[in-house]
């Protein structure tokens, strides 16, 4: 995942951090993930897992002294979701009361967007072919958050229903070998009749954009994919800075710094 690694390294560089990368062959030789997490957590301030199975990451986190974060994969993509929400907030003038339509497969990024977006008042509608629905547990969690912010979560197999009144549309790349299943979910101009005027478009892998999004829509001012890519480095810097900051209470107790008083 070269683009994920590039975003992580760029974000870490903004904080003066150096990233040590373990390639697929090295990861395969780490052995027992619980032991590996314990050993790597003693050597590094954080462990970022890119495209690792969720059970492997969970096992690494079990005894790691350092935080273990999914850096993009089936389990989730917190930095990617943060970057996309920042881009949407700027483009839409805020998230509360707005609607995002996600069209396509249901990767980990969608699940993080669902929960985080609904927490911030962003309604999310997901249009997917039969057999590609998002995780029910994460959808339920997002609906609980939406109930507190007056947002909503819609999961449907009807493209038109998801696009109705949408302020933003997120077109996800189709899985390999599933074109026939996804063809009815291609986003083109004629499908936007129910969307809001000035609708913006997002895409998590513009270098692999295909028939899921009409090329003519990428030429509009609402094409935000390049801004998404640029913002991912900032999102990683923010996430790493938050993860690695000292505990405020511990800092105060161990190193109290009182303001100087004038005599």
Short mmCIF file of N, CA, C and O in Angstrom, two decimals, residues 75-204:
data_model
loop_
_atom_site.label_atom_id
_atom_site.label_comp_id
_atom_site.label_asym_id
_atom_site.label_seq_id
_atom_site.Cartn_x
_atom_site.Cartn_y
_atom_site.Cartn_z
N UNK A 75 -10.27 -3.69 8.39
CA UNK A 75 -10.69 -3.35 9.74
C UNK A 75 -11.06 -1.91 9.93
O UNK A 75 -11.91 -1.56 10.75
N UNK A 76 -10.45 -1.02 9.17
CA UNK A 76 -10.75 0.40 9.30
C UNK A 76 -9.63 1.27 8.76
O UNK A 76 -8.58 0.79 8.36
N UNK A 77 -9.89 2.56 8.77
CA UNK A 77 -8.91 3.54 8.30
C UNK A 77 -9.21 4.87 8.99
O UNK A 77 -9.77 5.78 8.39
N UNK A 78 -8.86 4.99 10.28
CA UNK A 78 -9.23 6.19 11.03
C UNK A 78 -8.63 7.47 10.47
O UNK A 78 -9.29 8.50 10.43
N UNK A 79 -7.36 7.42 10.02
CA UNK A 79 -6.75 8.63 9.46
C UNK A 79 -7.41 9.01 8.13
O UNK A 79 -7.62 10.19 7.84
N UNK A 80 -7.73 8.01 7.32
CA UNK A 80 -8.42 8.29 6.07
C UNK A 80 -9.78 8.91 6.30
O UNK A 80 -10.18 9.86 5.62
N UNK A 81 -10.53 8.39 7.28
CA UNK A 81 -11.84 8.95 7.60
C UNK A 81 -11.71 10.37 8.12
O UNK A 81 -12.50 11.26 7.75
N UNK A 82 -10.71 10.62 8.98
CA UNK A 82 -10.49 11.97 9.49
C UNK A 82 -10.18 12.93 8.37
O UNK A 82 -10.74 14.03 8.30
N UNK A 83 -9.31 12.52 7.44
CA UNK A 83 -8.96 13.38 6.31
C UNK A 83 -10.19 13.69 5.46
O UNK A 83 -10.43 14.85 5.07
N UNK A 84 -10.99 12.68 5.17
CA UNK A 84 -12.17 12.88 4.32
C UNK A 84 -13.18 13.79 4.99
O UNK A 84 -13.82 14.64 4.34
N UNK A 85 -13.35 13.67 6.30
CA UNK A 85 -14.29 14.53 7.01
C UNK A 85 -13.80 15.97 7.05
O UNK A 85 -14.59 16.92 6.96
N UNK A 86 -12.48 16.16 7.17
CA UNK A 86 -11.93 17.51 7.13
C UNK A 86 -12.16 18.15 5.77
O UNK A 86 -12.53 19.33 5.67
N UNK A 87 -11.96 17.37 4.70
CA UNK A 87 -12.18 17.87 3.34
C UNK A 87 -13.66 18.22 3.14
O UNK A 87 -14.00 19.28 2.59
N UNK A 88 -14.54 17.34 3.61
CA UNK A 88 -15.97 17.60 3.48
C UNK A 88 -16.40 18.82 4.28
O UNK A 88 -17.22 19.63 3.81
N UNK A 89 -15.86 18.97 5.46
CA UNK A 89 -16.23 20.11 6.30
C UNK A 89 -15.89 21.41 5.61
O UNK A 89 -16.68 22.37 5.62
N UNK A 90 -14.71 21.47 4.99
CA UNK A 90 -14.32 22.68 4.27
C UNK A 90 -15.18 22.90 3.03
O UNK A 90 -15.60 24.02 2.74
N UNK A 91 -15.44 21.82 2.30
CA UNK A 91 -16.17 21.95 1.04
C UNK A 91 -17.64 22.29 1.25
O UNK A 91 -18.23 23.04 0.45
N UNK A 92 -18.24 21.76 2.32
CA UNK A 92 -19.67 21.94 2.55
C UNK A 92 -19.98 23.04 3.55
O UNK A 92 -21.15 23.32 3.81
N UNK A 93 -18.95 23.63 4.14
CA UNK A 93 -19.20 24.67 5.14
C UNK A 93 -19.73 24.10 6.44
O UNK A 93 -20.51 24.75 7.14
N UNK A 94 -19.31 22.88 6.77
CA UNK A 94 -19.77 22.21 7.99
C UNK A 94 -20.38 20.87 7.64
O UNK A 94 -20.76 20.61 6.49
N UNK A 95 -20.48 20.00 8.63
CA UNK A 95 -21.01 18.65 8.42
C UNK A 95 -22.43 18.46 8.94
O UNK A 95 -23.19 17.67 8.39
N UNK A 96 -22.78 19.18 9.97
CA UNK A 96 -24.09 19.00 10.60
C UNK A 96 -25.21 19.33 9.62
O UNK A 96 -25.20 20.37 8.96
N UNK A 97 -26.15 18.40 9.49
CA UNK A 97 -27.28 18.61 8.60
C UNK A 97 -27.01 18.27 7.15
O UNK A 97 -27.91 18.39 6.31
N UNK A 98 -25.80 17.82 6.83
CA UNK A 98 -25.45 17.47 5.46
C UNK A 98 -25.59 15.95 5.27
O UNK A 98 -25.68 15.19 6.24
N UNK A 99 -25.59 15.51 4.00
CA UNK A 99 -25.74 14.09 3.70
C UNK A 99 -24.65 13.62 2.75
O UNK A 99 -24.39 14.24 1.71
N UNK A 100 -24.00 12.52 3.11
CA UNK A 100 -23.00 11.86 2.28
C UNK A 100 -23.58 10.55 1.77
O UNK A 100 -24.10 9.75 2.54
N UNK A 101 -23.49 10.34 0.45
CA UNK A 101 -23.91 9.07 -0.15
C UNK A 101 -22.67 8.27 -0.53
O UNK A 101 -21.83 8.75 -1.29
N UNK A 102 -22.54 7.09 0.04
CA UNK A 102 -21.44 6.18 -0.29
C UNK A 102 -21.97 5.14 -1.26
O UNK A 102 -22.99 4.50 -1.01
N UNK A 103 -21.27 4.93 -2.38
CA UNK A 103 -21.74 4.02 -3.42
C UNK A 103 -20.65 2.99 -3.71
O UNK A 103 -19.52 3.35 -4.08
N UNK A 104 -20.99 1.70 -3.54
CA UNK A 104 -20.03 0.66 -3.89
C UNK A 104 -19.87 -0.38 -2.80
O UNK A 104 -20.82 -0.76 -2.11
N UNK A 105 -18.63 -0.85 -2.65
CA UNK A 105 -18.29 -1.87 -1.67
C UNK A 105 -18.30 -1.28 -0.26
O UNK A 105 -18.54 -0.09 -0.08
N UNK A 106 -18.00 -2.10 0.74
CA UNK A 106 -18.02 -1.64 2.13
C UNK A 106 -16.68 -1.91 2.80
O UNK A 106 -16.55 -2.83 3.63
N UNK A 107 -15.65 -1.13 2.48
CA UNK A 107 -14.34 -1.34 3.10
C UNK A 107 -14.29 -0.77 4.52
O UNK A 107 -15.25 -0.17 5.00
N UNK A 108 -13.15 -0.97 5.19
CA UNK A 108 -13.00 -0.47 6.55
C UNK A 108 -13.18 1.03 6.64
O UNK A 108 -13.71 1.54 7.64
N UNK A 109 -12.74 1.76 5.62
CA UNK A 109 -12.88 3.22 5.63
C UNK A 109 -14.34 3.64 5.80
O UNK A 109 -14.65 4.57 6.55
N UNK A 110 -15.25 2.95 5.11
CA UNK A 110 -16.67 3.29 5.22
C UNK A 110 -17.14 3.17 6.66
O UNK A 110 -17.88 4.03 7.16
N UNK A 111 -16.73 2.12 7.36
CA UNK A 111 -17.20 1.91 8.73
C UNK A 111 -16.72 3.04 9.65
O UNK A 111 -17.47 3.50 10.53
N UNK A 112 -15.50 3.50 9.46
CA UNK A 112 -15.02 4.62 10.27
C UNK A 112 -15.73 5.91 9.90
O UNK A 112 -16.04 6.74 10.77
N UNK A 113 -16.00 6.12 8.61
CA UNK A 113 -16.75 7.30 8.19
C UNK A 113 -18.16 7.30 8.75
O UNK A 113 -18.68 8.35 9.15
N UNK A 114 -18.79 6.14 8.77
CA UNK A 114 -20.14 6.03 9.31
C UNK A 114 -20.20 6.51 10.75
O UNK A 114 -21.01 7.39 11.10
N UNK A 115 -19.36 5.94 11.58
CA UNK A 115 -19.41 6.25 13.01
C UNK A 115 -18.98 7.68 13.27
O UNK A 115 -19.65 8.44 14.00
N UNK A 116 -17.85 8.09 12.69
CA UNK A 116 -17.34 9.44 12.93
C UNK A 116 -18.26 10.50 12.33
O UNK A 116 -18.53 11.53 12.96
N UNK A 117 -18.75 10.26 11.12
CA UNK A 117 -19.63 11.23 10.48
C UNK A 117 -20.91 11.45 11.26
O UNK A 117 -21.31 12.59 11.50
N UNK A 118 -21.55 10.36 11.68
CA UNK A 118 -22.80 10.48 12.44
C UNK A 118 -22.56 11.14 13.79
O UNK A 118 -23.43 11.86 14.30
N UNK A 119 -21.39 10.92 14.38
CA UNK A 119 -21.06 11.58 15.64
C UNK A 119 -21.03 13.09 15.47
O UNK A 119 -21.35 13.85 16.40
N UNK A 120 -20.66 13.55 14.27
CA UNK A 120 -20.54 14.98 13.98
C UNK A 120 -21.78 15.54 13.30
O UNK A 120 -21.77 16.69 12.84
N UNK A 121 -22.84 14.74 13.20
CA UNK A 121 -24.09 15.24 12.63
C UNK A 121 -24.22 15.06 11.14
O UNK A 121 -25.14 15.61 10.52
N UNK A 122 -23.34 14.30 10.51
CA UNK A 122 -23.39 14.04 9.07
C UNK A 122 -24.21 12.78 8.82
O UNK A 122 -23.89 11.70 9.33
N UNK A 123 -25.27 12.88 8.04
CA UNK A 123 -26.05 11.71 7.66
C UNK A 123 -25.31 10.95 6.56
O UNK A 123 -24.67 11.55 5.70
N UNK A 124 -25.40 9.62 6.59
CA UNK A 124 -24.70 8.79 5.62
C UNK A 124 -25.67 7.77 5.04
O UNK A 124 -26.38 7.08 5.78
N UNK A 125 -25.70 7.70 3.71
CA UNK A 125 -26.50 6.70 3.01
C UNK A 125 -25.55 5.81 2.23
O UNK A 125 -24.64 6.30 1.56
N UNK A 126 -25.74 4.50 2.31
CA UNK A 126 -24.87 3.54 1.64
C UNK A 126 -25.68 2.77 0.61
O UNK A 126 -26.68 2.13 0.96
N UNK A 127 -25.24 2.83 -0.66
CA UNK A 127 -25.87 2.05 -1.73
C UNK A 127 -24.90 0.94 -2.14
O UNK A 127 -23.74 1.22 -2.47
N UNK A 128 -25.35 -0.31 -2.12
CA UNK A 128 -24.46 -1.43 -2.37
C UNK A 128 -25.22 -2.56 -3.05
O UNK A 128 -26.44 -2.70 -2.88
N UNK A 129 -24.52 -3.39 -3.82
CA UNK A 129 -25.17 -4.59 -4.37
C UNK A 129 -25.46 -5.60 -3.26
O UNK A 129 -24.84 -5.55 -2.19
N UNK A 130 -26.35 -6.51 -3.52
CA UNK A 130 -26.64 -7.57 -2.56
C UNK A 130 -25.36 -8.35 -2.28
O UNK A 130 -24.61 -8.71 -3.18
N UNK A 131 -25.08 -8.57 -1.00
CA UNK A 131 -23.89 -9.31 -0.60
C UNK A 131 -22.71 -8.43 -0.25
O UNK A 131 -21.67 -8.94 0.15
N UNK A 132 -22.86 -7.12 -0.39
CA UNK A 132 -21.75 -6.20 -0.10
C UNK A 132 -22.16 -5.14 0.92
O UNK A 132 -21.66 -4.01 0.90
N UNK A 133 -23.04 -5.50 1.83
CA UNK A 133 -23.53 -4.55 2.83
C UNK A 133 -22.45 -4.27 3.88
O UNK A 133 -21.58 -5.11 4.14
N UNK A 134 -22.51 -3.10 4.51
CA UNK A 134 -21.57 -2.81 5.59
C UNK A 134 -21.84 -3.67 6.81
O UNK A 134 -22.93 -4.25 6.95
N UNK A 135 -20.86 -3.73 7.70
CA UNK A 135 -20.97 -4.54 8.91
C UNK A 135 -22.13 -4.06 9.77
O UNK A 135 -22.23 -2.88 10.11
N UNK A 136 -23.01 -4.99 10.15
CA UNK A 136 -24.23 -4.63 10.89
C UNK A 136 -23.90 -4.01 12.24
O UNK A 136 -24.57 -3.06 12.68
N UNK A 137 -22.89 -4.53 12.92
CA UNK A 137 -22.55 -3.99 14.23
C UNK A 137 -22.10 -2.54 14.13
O UNK A 137 -22.49 -1.70 14.95
N UNK A 138 -21.30 -2.22 13.11
CA UNK A 138 -20.84 -0.84 12.95
C UNK A 138 -21.99 0.08 12.51
O UNK A 138 -22.05 1.24 12.91
N UNK A 139 -22.91 -0.45 11.71
CA UNK A 139 -24.08 0.34 11.31
C UNK A 139 -24.93 0.66 12.54
O UNK A 139 -25.41 1.79 12.72
N UNK A 140 -25.12 -0.33 13.41
CA UNK A 140 -25.89 -0.11 14.63
C UNK A 140 -25.23 0.93 15.51
O UNK A 140 -25.89 1.81 16.07
N UNK A 141 -23.92 0.85 15.63
CA UNK A 141 -23.17 1.83 16.43
C UNK A 141 -23.34 3.23 15.82
O UNK A 141 -23.58 4.21 16.55
N UNK A 142 -23.25 3.33 14.48
CA UNK A 142 -23.42 4.63 13.83
C UNK A 142 -24.83 5.18 14.06
O UNK A 142 -25.01 6.38 14.28
N UNK A 143 -25.82 4.32 14.03
CA UNK A 143 -27.20 4.78 14.26
C UNK A 143 -27.38 5.27 15.68
O UNK A 143 -28.14 6.23 15.92
N UNK A 144 -26.71 4.65 16.62
CA UNK A 144 -26.78 5.14 18.00
C UNK A 144 -26.18 6.54 18.09
O UNK A 144 -26.74 7.42 18.77
N UNK A 145 -25.06 6.76 17.42
CA UNK A 145 -24.45 8.09 17.41
C UNK A 145 -25.35 9.09 16.69
O UNK A 145 -25.51 10.23 17.13
N UNK A 146 -25.95 8.66 15.57
CA UNK A 146 -26.82 9.54 14.80
C UNK A 146 -28.02 10.00 15.62
O UNK A 146 -28.51 11.13 15.46
N UNK A 147 -28.50 9.12 16.51
CA UNK A 147 -29.63 9.49 17.34
C UNK A 147 -29.34 10.64 18.28
O UNK A 147 -30.27 11.33 18.73
N UNK A 148 -28.07 10.86 18.56
CA UNK A 148 -27.67 11.96 19.45
C UNK A 148 -27.43 13.26 18.72
O UNK A 148 -27.36 14.32 19.33
N UNK A 149 -27.27 13.19 17.40
CA UNK A 149 -26.92 14.39 16.63
C UNK A 149 -27.97 14.73 15.57
O UNK A 149 -27.74 15.60 14.74
N UNK A 150 -29.07 14.01 15.57
CA UNK A 150 -30.15 14.21 14.60
C UNK A 150 -29.70 13.93 13.17
O UNK A 150 -30.22 14.51 12.22
N UNK A 151 -28.71 13.07 13.02
CA UNK A 151 -28.29 12.59 11.71
C UNK A 151 -29.05 11.30 11.41
O UNK A 151 -29.92 10.87 12.18
N UNK A 152 -28.72 10.64 10.30
CA UNK A 152 -29.39 9.39 9.96
C UNK A 152 -28.43 8.47 9.21
O UNK A 152 -27.44 8.92 8.63
N UNK A 153 -28.75 7.19 9.25
CA UNK A 153 -27.99 6.18 8.51
C UNK A 153 -28.98 5.40 7.65
O UNK A 153 -29.99 4.91 8.14
N UNK A 154 -28.68 5.31 6.36
CA UNK A 154 -29.52 4.58 5.42
C UNK A 154 -28.65 3.56 4.69
O UNK A 154 -27.59 3.89 4.18
N UNK A 155 -29.09 2.31 4.66
CA UNK A 155 -28.40 1.26 3.92
C UNK A 155 -29.40 0.68 2.92
O UNK A 155 -30.46 0.19 3.32
N UNK A 156 -29.06 0.75 1.63
CA UNK A 156 -30.02 0.37 0.60
C UNK A 156 -29.31 -0.26 -0.59
O UNK A 156 -28.12 -0.04 -0.80
N UNK A 157 -30.06 -1.02 -1.36
CA UNK A 157 -29.54 -1.55 -2.62
C UNK A 157 -29.98 -0.69 -3.80
O UNK A 157 -29.69 -1.03 -4.95
N UNK A 158 -30.66 0.42 -3.52
CA UNK A 158 -31.16 1.30 -4.57
C UNK A 158 -30.29 2.55 -4.66
O UNK A 158 -30.24 3.36 -3.72
N UNK A 159 -29.63 2.75 -5.78
CA UNK A 159 -28.73 3.88 -5.96
C UNK A 159 -29.49 5.20 -5.83
O UNK A 159 -29.02 6.13 -5.15
N UNK A 160 -30.63 5.31 -6.47
CA UNK A 160 -31.38 6.57 -6.46
C UNK A 160 -31.77 6.97 -5.05
O UNK A 160 -31.76 8.17 -4.71
N UNK A 161 -32.12 6.01 -4.21
CA UNK A 161 -32.51 6.33 -2.83
C UNK A 161 -31.34 6.93 -2.06
O UNK A 161 -31.51 7.88 -1.29
N UNK A 162 -30.15 6.37 -2.25
CA UNK A 162 -28.98 6.88 -1.53
C UNK A 162 -28.59 8.27 -2.01
O UNK A 162 -28.16 9.11 -1.22
N UNK A 163 -28.74 8.55 -3.30
CA UNK A 163 -28.32 9.83 -3.86
C UNK A 163 -29.32 10.95 -3.60
O UNK A 163 -28.98 12.13 -3.75
N UNK A 164 -30.53 10.61 -3.19
CA UNK A 164 -31.55 11.63 -2.98
C UNK A 164 -31.10 12.64 -1.92
O UNK A 164 -30.78 12.27 -0.79
N UNK A 165 -31.07 13.91 -2.29
CA UNK A 165 -30.71 15.02 -1.39
C UNK A 165 -29.27 14.95 -0.88
O UNK A 165 -28.94 15.59 0.14
N UNK A 166 -28.42 14.20 -1.56
CA UNK A 166 -27.03 14.09 -1.12
C UNK A 166 -26.25 15.37 -1.44
O UNK A 166 -26.36 15.93 -2.53
N UNK A 167 -25.47 15.83 -0.47
CA UNK A 167 -24.56 16.97 -0.68
C UNK A 167 -23.20 16.51 -1.20
O UNK A 167 -22.45 17.30 -1.77
N UNK A 168 -22.86 15.24 -0.94
CA UNK A 168 -21.58 14.69 -1.35
C UNK A 168 -21.77 13.22 -1.72
O UNK A 168 -22.59 12.52 -1.13
N UNK A 169 -20.99 12.77 -2.71
CA UNK A 169 -21.07 11.38 -3.17
C UNK A 169 -19.67 10.79 -3.14
O UNK A 169 -18.73 11.37 -3.69
N UNK A 170 -19.55 9.64 -2.50
CA UNK A 170 -18.26 8.94 -2.39
C UNK A 170 -18.35 7.68 -3.24
O UNK A 170 -19.07 6.75 -2.92
N UNK A 171 -17.64 7.65 -4.37
CA UNK A 171 -17.65 6.49 -5.25
C UNK A 171 -16.46 5.61 -4.92
O UNK A 171 -15.31 6.05 -5.00
N UNK A 172 -16.74 4.37 -4.54
CA UNK A 172 -15.67 3.45 -4.15
C UNK A 172 -15.31 2.53 -5.32
O UNK A 172 -16.20 2.10 -6.06
N UNK A 173 -14.02 2.23 -5.51
CA UNK A 173 -13.63 1.31 -6.61
C UNK A 173 -14.32 -0.04 -6.49
O UNK A 173 -14.52 -0.55 -5.39
N UNK A 174 -14.67 -0.61 -7.62
CA UNK A 174 -15.33 -1.91 -7.62
C UNK A 174 -14.31 -3.02 -7.34
O UNK A 174 -13.17 -2.96 -7.81
N UNK A 175 -14.71 -4.04 -6.60
CA UNK A 175 -13.82 -5.18 -6.37
C UNK A 175 -13.50 -5.89 -7.70
O UNK A 175 -14.33 -5.90 -8.62
N UNK A 176 -12.32 -6.45 -7.79
CA UNK A 176 -11.93 -7.17 -9.00
C UNK A 176 -12.88 -8.34 -9.25
O UNK A 176 -13.25 -9.07 -8.34
N UNK A 177 -13.27 -8.48 -10.51
CA UNK A 177 -14.11 -9.60 -10.90
C UNK A 177 -15.58 -9.44 -10.56
O UNK A 177 -16.35 -10.38 -10.74
N UNK A 178 -15.98 -8.24 -10.08
CA UNK A 178 -17.39 -8.05 -9.68
C UNK A 178 -18.07 -6.96 -10.49
O UNK A 178 -19.07 -6.39 -10.07
N UNK A 179 -17.55 -6.66 -11.67
CA UNK A 179 -18.09 -5.55 -12.47
C UNK A 179 -19.57 -5.73 -12.78
O UNK A 179 -20.35 -4.77 -12.75
N UNK A 180 -19.98 -6.97 -13.10
CA UNK A 180 -21.38 -7.20 -13.45
C UNK A 180 -22.30 -6.86 -12.28
O UNK A 180 -23.41 -6.33 -12.48
N UNK A 181 -21.86 -7.16 -11.06
CA UNK A 181 -22.68 -6.89 -9.88
C UNK A 181 -22.76 -5.40 -9.60
O UNK A 181 -23.77 -4.90 -9.08
N UNK A 182 -21.70 -4.66 -9.92
CA UNK A 182 -21.63 -3.25 -9.53
C UNK A 182 -22.04 -2.28 -10.64
O UNK A 182 -22.22 -1.09 -10.38
N UNK A 183 -22.17 -2.77 -11.86
CA UNK A 183 -22.45 -1.87 -12.98
C UNK A 183 -23.68 -0.98 -12.76
O UNK A 183 -23.66 0.20 -13.11
N UNK A 184 -24.76 -1.48 -12.14
CA UNK A 184 -25.92 -0.61 -11.90
C UNK A 184 -25.64 0.52 -10.90
O UNK A 184 -26.49 1.41 -10.72
N UNK A 185 -24.46 0.50 -10.26
CA UNK A 185 -24.14 1.50 -9.24
C UNK A 185 -23.12 2.53 -9.76
O UNK A 185 -22.55 3.28 -8.96
N UNK A 186 -22.90 2.56 -11.06
CA UNK A 186 -22.00 3.56 -11.63
C UNK A 186 -22.62 4.95 -11.46
O UNK A 186 -23.81 5.16 -11.74
N UNK A 187 -21.82 5.90 -10.98
CA UNK A 187 -22.31 7.26 -10.75
C UNK A 187 -22.00 8.09 -11.99
O UNK A 187 -20.84 8.32 -12.34
N UNK A 188 -23.05 8.53 -12.66
CA UNK A 188 -22.94 9.38 -13.85
C UNK A 188 -23.90 10.55 -13.71
O UNK A 188 -24.71 10.59 -12.77
N UNK A 189 -23.81 11.51 -14.61
CA UNK A 189 -24.63 12.73 -14.48
C UNK A 189 -26.12 12.42 -14.44
O UNK A 189 -26.87 13.04 -13.68
N UNK A 190 -26.56 11.48 -15.26
CA UNK A 190 -28.00 11.19 -15.30
C UNK A 190 -28.51 10.61 -13.99
O UNK A 190 -29.72 10.62 -13.72
N UNK A 191 -27.59 10.11 -13.14
CA UNK A 191 -28.01 9.54 -11.86
C UNK A 191 -28.12 10.59 -10.77
O UNK A 191 -28.54 10.27 -9.65
N UNK A 192 -27.76 11.84 -11.06
CA UNK A 192 -27.68 12.87 -10.03
C UNK A 192 -28.94 13.73 -9.93
O UNK A 192 -28.92 14.75 -9.23
N UNK A 193 -30.01 13.32 -10.59
CA UNK A 193 -31.21 14.15 -10.59
C UNK A 193 -31.73 14.43 -9.19
O UNK A 193 -32.26 15.51 -8.92
N UNK A 194 -31.58 13.48 -8.28
CA UNK A 194 -32.09 13.70 -6.93
C UNK A 194 -31.10 14.31 -5.97
O UNK A 194 -31.46 14.68 -4.84
N UNK A 195 -29.83 14.45 -6.38
CA UNK A 195 -28.80 15.00 -5.49
C UNK A 195 -28.91 16.52 -5.42
O UNK A 195 -29.54 17.16 -6.27
N UNK A 196 -28.32 17.10 -4.41
CA UNK A 196 -28.32 18.55 -4.26
C UNK A 196 -27.46 19.21 -5.34
O UNK A 196 -26.45 18.65 -5.78
N UNK A 197 -27.84 20.42 -5.71
CA UNK A 197 -27.02 21.19 -6.65
C UNK A 197 -25.67 21.50 -6.01
O UNK A 197 -25.59 21.74 -4.81
N UNK A 198 -24.62 21.49 -6.81
CA UNK A 198 -23.29 21.75 -6.28
C UNK A 198 -22.71 20.57 -5.52
O UNK A 198 -21.78 20.74 -4.72
N UNK A 199 -23.25 19.37 -5.76
CA UNK A 199 -22.77 18.17 -5.08
C UNK A 199 -21.28 17.96 -5.34
O UNK A 199 -20.79 18.22 -6.44
N UNK A 200 -20.56 17.50 -4.33
CA UNK A 200 -19.12 17.24 -4.47
C UNK A 200 -18.88 15.74 -4.53
O UNK A 200 -19.71 14.94 -4.09
N UNK A 201 -17.70 15.36 -5.06
CA UNK A 201 -17.40 13.96 -5.31
C UNK A 201 -16.08 13.57 -4.66
O UNK A 201 -15.08 14.28 -4.79
N UNK A 202 -16.10 12.41 -3.97
CA UNK A 202 -14.91 11.89 -3.31
C UNK A 202 -14.58 10.51 -3.86
O UNK A 202 -15.45 9.80 -4.37
N UNK A 203 -13.30 10.13 -3.70
CA UNK A 203 -12.84 8.84 -4.19
C UNK A 203 -11.58 8.49 -3.42
O UNK A 203 -10.66 9.30 -3.33
N UNK A 204 -11.51 7.30 -2.85
CA UNK A 204 -10.37 6.98 -1.99
C UNK A 204 -9.14 6.52 -2.75
O UNK A 204 -8.05 6.43 -2.18
#
